CSV table of C-alpha atoms in Angstrom, one decimal:
chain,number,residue,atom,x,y,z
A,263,UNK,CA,-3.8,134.1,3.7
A,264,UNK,CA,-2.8,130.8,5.0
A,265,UNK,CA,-5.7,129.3,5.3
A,266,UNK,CA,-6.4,130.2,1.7
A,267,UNK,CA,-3.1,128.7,0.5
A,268,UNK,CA,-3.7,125.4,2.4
A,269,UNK,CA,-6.9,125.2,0.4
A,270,UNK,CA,-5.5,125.6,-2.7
A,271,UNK,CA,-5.4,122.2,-4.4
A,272,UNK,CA,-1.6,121.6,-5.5
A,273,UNK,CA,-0.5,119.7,-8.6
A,274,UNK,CA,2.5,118.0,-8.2
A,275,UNK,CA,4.6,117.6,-11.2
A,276,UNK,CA,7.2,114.9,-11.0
A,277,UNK,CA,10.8,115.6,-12.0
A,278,UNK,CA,10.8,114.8,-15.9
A,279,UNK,CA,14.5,112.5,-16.6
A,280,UNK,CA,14.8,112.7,-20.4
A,281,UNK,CA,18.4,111.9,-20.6
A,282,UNK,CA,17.2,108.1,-18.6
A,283,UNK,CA,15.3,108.5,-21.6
A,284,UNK,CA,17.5,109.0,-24.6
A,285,UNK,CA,19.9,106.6,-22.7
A,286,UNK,CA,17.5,104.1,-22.1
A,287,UNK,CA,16.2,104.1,-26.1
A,288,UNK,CA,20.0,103.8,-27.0
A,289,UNK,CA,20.8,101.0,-25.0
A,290,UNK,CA,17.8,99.5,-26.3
A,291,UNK,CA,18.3,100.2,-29.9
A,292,UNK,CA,22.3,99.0,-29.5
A,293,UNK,CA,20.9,95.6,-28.3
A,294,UNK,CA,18.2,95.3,-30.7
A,295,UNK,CA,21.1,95.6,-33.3
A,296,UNK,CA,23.7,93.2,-31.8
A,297,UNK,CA,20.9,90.7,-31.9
A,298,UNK,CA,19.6,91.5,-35.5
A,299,UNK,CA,23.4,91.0,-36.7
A,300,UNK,CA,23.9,87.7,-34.6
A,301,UNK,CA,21.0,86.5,-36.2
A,302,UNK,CA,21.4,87.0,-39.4
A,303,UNK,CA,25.4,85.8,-39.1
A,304,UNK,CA,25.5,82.5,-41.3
A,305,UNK,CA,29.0,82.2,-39.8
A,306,UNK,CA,27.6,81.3,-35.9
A,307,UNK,CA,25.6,78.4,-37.9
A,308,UNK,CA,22.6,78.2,-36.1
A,309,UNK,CA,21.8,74.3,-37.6
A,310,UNK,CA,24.9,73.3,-35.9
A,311,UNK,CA,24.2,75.1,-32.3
A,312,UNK,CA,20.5,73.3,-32.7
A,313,UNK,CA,21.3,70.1,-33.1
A,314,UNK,CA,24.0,70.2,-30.4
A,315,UNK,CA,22.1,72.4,-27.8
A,316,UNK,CA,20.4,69.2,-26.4
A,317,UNK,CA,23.1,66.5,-27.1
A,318,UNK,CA,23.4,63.8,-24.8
A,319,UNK,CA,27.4,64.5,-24.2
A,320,UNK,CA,26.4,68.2,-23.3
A,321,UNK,CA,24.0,67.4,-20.7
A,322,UNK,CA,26.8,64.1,-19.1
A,323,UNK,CA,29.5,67.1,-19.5
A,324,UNK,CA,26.6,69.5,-16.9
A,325,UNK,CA,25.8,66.7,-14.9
A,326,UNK,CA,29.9,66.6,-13.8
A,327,UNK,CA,29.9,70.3,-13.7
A,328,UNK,CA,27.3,70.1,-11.5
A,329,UNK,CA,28.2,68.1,-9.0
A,330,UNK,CA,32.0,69.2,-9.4
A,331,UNK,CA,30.5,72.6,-8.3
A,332,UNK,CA,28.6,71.3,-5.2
A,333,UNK,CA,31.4,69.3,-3.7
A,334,UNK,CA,33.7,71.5,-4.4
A,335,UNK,CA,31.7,74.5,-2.3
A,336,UNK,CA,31.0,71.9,0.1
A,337,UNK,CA,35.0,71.4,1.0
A,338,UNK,CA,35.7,74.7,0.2
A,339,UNK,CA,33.0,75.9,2.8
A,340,UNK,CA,33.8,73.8,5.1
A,341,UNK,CA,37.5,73.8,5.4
A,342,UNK,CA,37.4,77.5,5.3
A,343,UNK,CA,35.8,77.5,8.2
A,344,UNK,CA,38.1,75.8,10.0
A,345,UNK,CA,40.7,77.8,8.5
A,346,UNK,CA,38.9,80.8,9.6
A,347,UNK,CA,38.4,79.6,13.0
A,348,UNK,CA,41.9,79.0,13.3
A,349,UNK,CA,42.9,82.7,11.9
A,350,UNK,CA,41.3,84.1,14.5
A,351,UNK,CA,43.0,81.7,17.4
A,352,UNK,CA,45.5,83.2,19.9
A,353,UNK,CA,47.9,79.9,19.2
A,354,UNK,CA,50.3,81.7,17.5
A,355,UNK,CA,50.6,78.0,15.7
A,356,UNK,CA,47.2,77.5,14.4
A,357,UNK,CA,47.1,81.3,12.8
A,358,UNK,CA,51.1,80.4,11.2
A,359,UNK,CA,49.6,77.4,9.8
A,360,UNK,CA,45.9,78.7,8.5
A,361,UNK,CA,48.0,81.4,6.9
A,362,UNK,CA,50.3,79.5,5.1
A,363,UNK,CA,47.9,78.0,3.8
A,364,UNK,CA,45.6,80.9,2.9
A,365,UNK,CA,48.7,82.5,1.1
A,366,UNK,CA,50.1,79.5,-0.5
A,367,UNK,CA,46.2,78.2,-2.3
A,368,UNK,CA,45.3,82.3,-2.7
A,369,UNK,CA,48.6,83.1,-4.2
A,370,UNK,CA,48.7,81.1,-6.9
A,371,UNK,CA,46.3,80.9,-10.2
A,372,UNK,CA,43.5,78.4,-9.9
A,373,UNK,CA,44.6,77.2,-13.5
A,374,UNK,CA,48.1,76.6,-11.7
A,375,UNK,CA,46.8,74.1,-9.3
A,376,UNK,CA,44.2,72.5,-11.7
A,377,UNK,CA,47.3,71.3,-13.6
A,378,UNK,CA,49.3,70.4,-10.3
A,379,UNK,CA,47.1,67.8,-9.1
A,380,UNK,CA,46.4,66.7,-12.7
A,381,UNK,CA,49.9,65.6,-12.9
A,382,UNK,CA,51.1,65.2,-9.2
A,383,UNK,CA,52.2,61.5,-10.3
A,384,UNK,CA,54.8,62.9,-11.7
A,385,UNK,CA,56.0,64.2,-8.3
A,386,UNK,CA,54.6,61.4,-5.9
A,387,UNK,CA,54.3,58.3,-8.0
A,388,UNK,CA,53.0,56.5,-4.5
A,389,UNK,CA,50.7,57.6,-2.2
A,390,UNK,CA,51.6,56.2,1.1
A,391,UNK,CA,50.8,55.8,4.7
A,392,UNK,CA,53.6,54.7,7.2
A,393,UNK,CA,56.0,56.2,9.6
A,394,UNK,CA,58.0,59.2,8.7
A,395,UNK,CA,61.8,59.1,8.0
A,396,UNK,CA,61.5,55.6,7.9
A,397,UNK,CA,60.9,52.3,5.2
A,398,UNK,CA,58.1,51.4,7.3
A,399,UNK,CA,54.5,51.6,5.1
A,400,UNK,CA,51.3,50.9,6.3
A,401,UNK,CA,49.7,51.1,3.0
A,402,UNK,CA,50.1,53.1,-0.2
A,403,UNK,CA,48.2,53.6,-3.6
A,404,UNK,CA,49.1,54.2,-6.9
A,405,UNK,CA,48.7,57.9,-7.7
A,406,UNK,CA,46.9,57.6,-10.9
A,407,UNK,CA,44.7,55.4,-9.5
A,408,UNK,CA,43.7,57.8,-6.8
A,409,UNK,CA,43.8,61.3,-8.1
A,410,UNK,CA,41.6,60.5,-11.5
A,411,UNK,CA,40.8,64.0,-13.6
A,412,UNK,CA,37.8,63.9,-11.8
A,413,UNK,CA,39.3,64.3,-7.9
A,414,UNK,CA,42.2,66.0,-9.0
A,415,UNK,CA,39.6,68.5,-9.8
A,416,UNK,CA,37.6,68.3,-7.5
A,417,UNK,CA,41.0,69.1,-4.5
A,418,UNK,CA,42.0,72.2,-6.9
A,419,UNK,CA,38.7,74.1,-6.8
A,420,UNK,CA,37.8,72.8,-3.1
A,421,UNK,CA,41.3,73.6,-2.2
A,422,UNK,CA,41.3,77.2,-3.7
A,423,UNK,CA,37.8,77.9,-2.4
A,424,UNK,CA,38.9,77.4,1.3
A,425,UNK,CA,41.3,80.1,0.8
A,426,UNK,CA,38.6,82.6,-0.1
A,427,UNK,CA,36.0,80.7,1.4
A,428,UNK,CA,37.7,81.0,5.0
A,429,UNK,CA,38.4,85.4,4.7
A,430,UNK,CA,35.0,85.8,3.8
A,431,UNK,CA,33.6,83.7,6.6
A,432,UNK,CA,36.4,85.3,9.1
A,433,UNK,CA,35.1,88.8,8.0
A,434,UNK,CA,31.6,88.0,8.9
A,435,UNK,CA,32.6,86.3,12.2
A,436,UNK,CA,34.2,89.7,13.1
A,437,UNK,CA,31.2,91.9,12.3
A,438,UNK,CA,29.5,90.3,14.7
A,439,UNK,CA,29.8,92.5,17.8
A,440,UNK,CA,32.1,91.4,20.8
A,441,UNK,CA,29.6,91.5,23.1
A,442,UNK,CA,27.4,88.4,21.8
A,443,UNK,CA,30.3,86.3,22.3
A,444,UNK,CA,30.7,87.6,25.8
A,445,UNK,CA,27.5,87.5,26.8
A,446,UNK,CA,27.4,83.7,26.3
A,447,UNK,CA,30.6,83.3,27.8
A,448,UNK,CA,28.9,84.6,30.9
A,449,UNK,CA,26.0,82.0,30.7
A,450,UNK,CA,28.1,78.9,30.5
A,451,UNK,CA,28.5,78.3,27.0
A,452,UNK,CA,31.6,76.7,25.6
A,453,UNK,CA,33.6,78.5,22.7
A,454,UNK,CA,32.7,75.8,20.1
A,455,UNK,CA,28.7,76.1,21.1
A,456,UNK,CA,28.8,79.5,21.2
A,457,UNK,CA,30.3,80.3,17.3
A,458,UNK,CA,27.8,77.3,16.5
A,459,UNK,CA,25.0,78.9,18.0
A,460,UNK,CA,25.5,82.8,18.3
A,461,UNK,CA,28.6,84.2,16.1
A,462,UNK,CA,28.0,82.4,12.7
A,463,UNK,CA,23.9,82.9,12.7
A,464,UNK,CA,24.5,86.0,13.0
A,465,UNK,CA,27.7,86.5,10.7
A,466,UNK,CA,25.5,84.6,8.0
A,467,UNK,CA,23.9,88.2,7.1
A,468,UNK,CA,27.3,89.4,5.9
A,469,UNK,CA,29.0,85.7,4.6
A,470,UNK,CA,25.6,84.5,2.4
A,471,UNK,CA,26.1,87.6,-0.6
A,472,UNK,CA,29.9,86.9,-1.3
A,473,UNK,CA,29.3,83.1,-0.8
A,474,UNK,CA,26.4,82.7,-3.5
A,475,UNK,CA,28.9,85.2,-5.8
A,476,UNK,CA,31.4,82.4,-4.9
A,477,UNK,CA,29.1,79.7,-5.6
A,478,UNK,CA,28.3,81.3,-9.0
A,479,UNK,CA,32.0,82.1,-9.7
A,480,UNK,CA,32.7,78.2,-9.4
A,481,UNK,CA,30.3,77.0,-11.5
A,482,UNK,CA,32.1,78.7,-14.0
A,483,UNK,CA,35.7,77.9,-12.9
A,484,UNK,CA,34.9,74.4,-13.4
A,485,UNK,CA,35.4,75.1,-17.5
A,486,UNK,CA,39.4,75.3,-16.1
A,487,UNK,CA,39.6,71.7,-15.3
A,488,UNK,CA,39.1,71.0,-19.1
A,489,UNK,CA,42.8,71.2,-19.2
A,490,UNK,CA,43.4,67.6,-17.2
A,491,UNK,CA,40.1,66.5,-19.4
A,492,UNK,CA,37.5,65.6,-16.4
A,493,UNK,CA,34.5,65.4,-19.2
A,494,UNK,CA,33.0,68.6,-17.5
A,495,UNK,CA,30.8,70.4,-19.8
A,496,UNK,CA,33.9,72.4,-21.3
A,497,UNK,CA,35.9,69.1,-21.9
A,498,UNK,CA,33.0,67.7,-24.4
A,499,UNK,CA,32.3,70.9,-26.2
A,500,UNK,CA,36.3,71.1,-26.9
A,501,UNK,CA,36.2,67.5,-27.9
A,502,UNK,CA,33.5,67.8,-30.0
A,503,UNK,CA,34.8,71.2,-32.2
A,504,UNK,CA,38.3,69.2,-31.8
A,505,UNK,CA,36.9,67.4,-34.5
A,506,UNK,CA,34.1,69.2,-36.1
A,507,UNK,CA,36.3,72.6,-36.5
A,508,UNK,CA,32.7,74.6,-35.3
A,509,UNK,CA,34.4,76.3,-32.9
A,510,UNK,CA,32.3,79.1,-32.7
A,511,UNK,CA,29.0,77.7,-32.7
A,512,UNK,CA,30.0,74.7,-29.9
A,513,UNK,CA,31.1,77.8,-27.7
A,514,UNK,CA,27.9,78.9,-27.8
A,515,UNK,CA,26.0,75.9,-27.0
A,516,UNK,CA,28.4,76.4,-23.6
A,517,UNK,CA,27.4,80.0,-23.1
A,518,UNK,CA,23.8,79.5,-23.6
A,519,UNK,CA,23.8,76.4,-20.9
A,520,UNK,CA,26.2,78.0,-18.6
A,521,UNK,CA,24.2,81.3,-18.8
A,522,UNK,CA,20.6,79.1,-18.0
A,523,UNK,CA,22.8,77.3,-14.6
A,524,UNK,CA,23.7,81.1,-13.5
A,525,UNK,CA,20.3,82.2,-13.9
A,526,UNK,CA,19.2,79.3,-11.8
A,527,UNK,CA,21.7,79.5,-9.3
A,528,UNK,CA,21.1,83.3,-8.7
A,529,UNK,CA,17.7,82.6,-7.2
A,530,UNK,CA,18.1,80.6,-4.4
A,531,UNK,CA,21.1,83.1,-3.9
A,532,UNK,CA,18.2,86.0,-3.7
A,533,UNK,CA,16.0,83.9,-1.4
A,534,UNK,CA,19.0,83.3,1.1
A,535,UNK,CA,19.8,87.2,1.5
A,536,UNK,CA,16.6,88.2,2.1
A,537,UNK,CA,16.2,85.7,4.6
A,538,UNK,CA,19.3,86.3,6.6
A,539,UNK,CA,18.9,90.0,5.7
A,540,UNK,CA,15.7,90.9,7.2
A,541,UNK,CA,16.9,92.0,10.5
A,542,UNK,CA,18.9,94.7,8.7
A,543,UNK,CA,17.2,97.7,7.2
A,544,UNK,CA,19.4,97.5,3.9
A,545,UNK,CA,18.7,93.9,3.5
A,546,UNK,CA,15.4,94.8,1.8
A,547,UNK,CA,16.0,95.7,-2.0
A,548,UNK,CA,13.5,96.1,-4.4
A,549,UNK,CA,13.4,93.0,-6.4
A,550,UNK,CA,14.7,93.2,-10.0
A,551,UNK,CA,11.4,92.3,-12.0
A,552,UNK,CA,10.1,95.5,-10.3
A,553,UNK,CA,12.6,97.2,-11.0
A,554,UNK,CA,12.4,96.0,-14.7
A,555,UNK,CA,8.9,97.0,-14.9
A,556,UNK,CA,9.8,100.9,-13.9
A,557,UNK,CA,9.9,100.5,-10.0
A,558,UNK,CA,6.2,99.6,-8.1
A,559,UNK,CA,7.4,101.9,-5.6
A,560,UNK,CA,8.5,104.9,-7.0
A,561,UNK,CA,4.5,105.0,-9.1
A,562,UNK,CA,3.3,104.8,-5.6
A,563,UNK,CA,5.5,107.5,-4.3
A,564,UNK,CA,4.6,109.7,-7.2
A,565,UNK,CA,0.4,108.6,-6.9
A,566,UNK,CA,0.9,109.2,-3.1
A,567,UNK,CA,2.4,112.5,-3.5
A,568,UNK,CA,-0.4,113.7,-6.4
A,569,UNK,CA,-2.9,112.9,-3.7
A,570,UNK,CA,-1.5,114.5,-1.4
A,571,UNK,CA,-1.7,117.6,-3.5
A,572,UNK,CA,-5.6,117.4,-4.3
């Protein structure tokens, strides 16, 4: 009786989802509609979003909101570190201080401090260098000289970056496990060489995802500093519509280019996890084109399992 029910060829069925269906043909329907209408919208004045799409002031206002994202991850990646480092001291002076400053920047809105350092003239009208308490000045600077639009900027996002830059680097330096540490400890290696070369490789697995979120996060921040007018990519669409009254369709001249930098941007941040993921067995993911094309390996599953069967 057993041997005749082994040689019985089985069909496997697969488990038939018609709801993923039905929701899946909705979904699809609903955006084939909210297209259709924006489309055919004379309102959004599609002329005007063409012939500003690939002005030369949009593409000066990305090239500053570029590279106002960049340096600003830079500072705000590595001064969190630092102030991570110093979190996790044992001086009971380095943690007050890297705290302070992690709840003073955190605590406050980012639109808060954009406007801050815009106008810090009107707090410190001099920057100078000398001897404290004293009339003695080494040098000093006029404030509006130094902080333009362009640095005040660029010290509000650094600045507010550190603060998240440096929790999310001190929760990846504690997920590494004790031990490591210890263990180089025990070969000779200094403190500084050994969370250059052992801790933060290996932390890297668990700081890279919430870093390229970070990363994507300030590339769009940087439409805040339009307020202190640093000619970002924000800054020219609102002086453009400032005079042209087509709010609508400048805005989405923005949204279509800040939607294209995302999309690039999200890329290399794929690459990065899988390549400081692939020591972890959740670091592998099915990439989302497959997934968008029903899911390579669920059709091999199911063709695996039908063999099986016959």
């Amino acid at each position: 009786m057993t041997a005749a029910f082994q040689d019985e060829a089985l069909d496997v069925v697969p488990v038939r989802h018609y709801g993923r269906w039905v929701a899946a043909v909705a979904a699809v329907a609903a955006l084939v509609g909210l297209a259709g209408s924006l489309a055919k919208n004379d309102n959004l004045h599609w002329d005007v979003v063409g012939d500003y799409l690939w002005a030369g002031l949009i593409f000066d206002g990305m090239a500053t909101t570029l590279w106002l994202t960049a340096a600003a991850m830079a500072l705000g990646l590595s001064l969190g570190t630092v102030v991570a480092v110093m979190r996790l001291s044992s001086s009971p002076v380095l943690y007050g201080l890297s705290s302070l400053f992690v709840w003073a920047f955190r605590g406050t809105p980012l639109l808060v401090q954009i406007i801050f350092w815009g106008y810090a003239a009107a707090l410190y009208s001099q920057i100078k260098i000398g001897i404290p308490f004293t009339s003695i000045t080494f040098v000093s600077w006029d404030t509006n000289t130094v902080l333009t639009p362009a640095v005040a900027a660029l010290l509000a996002l650094g600045l507010n970056e550190a603060a998240y830059a440096s929790e999310i680097v001190r929760a990846g330096i504690q997920s590494v496990d004790p031990g490591q540490a210890e263990a180089a400890h025990s070969l000779g290696m200094r403190p500084a060489l050994t969370m250059r070369r052992i801790v933060l490789p290996q932390a890297m697995r668990v700081i890279i995802p919430p870093m390229g979120n970070e990363t994507i996060n300030m590339l769009k921040m940087t439409a805040l500093v339009s307020v202190i007018a640093a000619h970002d990519l924000m800054s020219n669409i609102q002086e453009v519509y400032a005079q042209n009254y087509q709010v609508i369709p400048l805005l989405v001249v923005a949204s279509c280019w800040y939607l294209a930098l995302v999309s690039l941007l999200s890329i290399p941040q794929a690459w990065l996890e899988r390549r400081y993921g692939r020591g972890a067995a959740r670091g592998h993911s099915t990439p989302t084109l497959r997934r968008l094309l029903g899911g390579a390996d669920t059709l091999g599953a199911r063709r695996t399992r039908k063999e099986a069967g016959r």
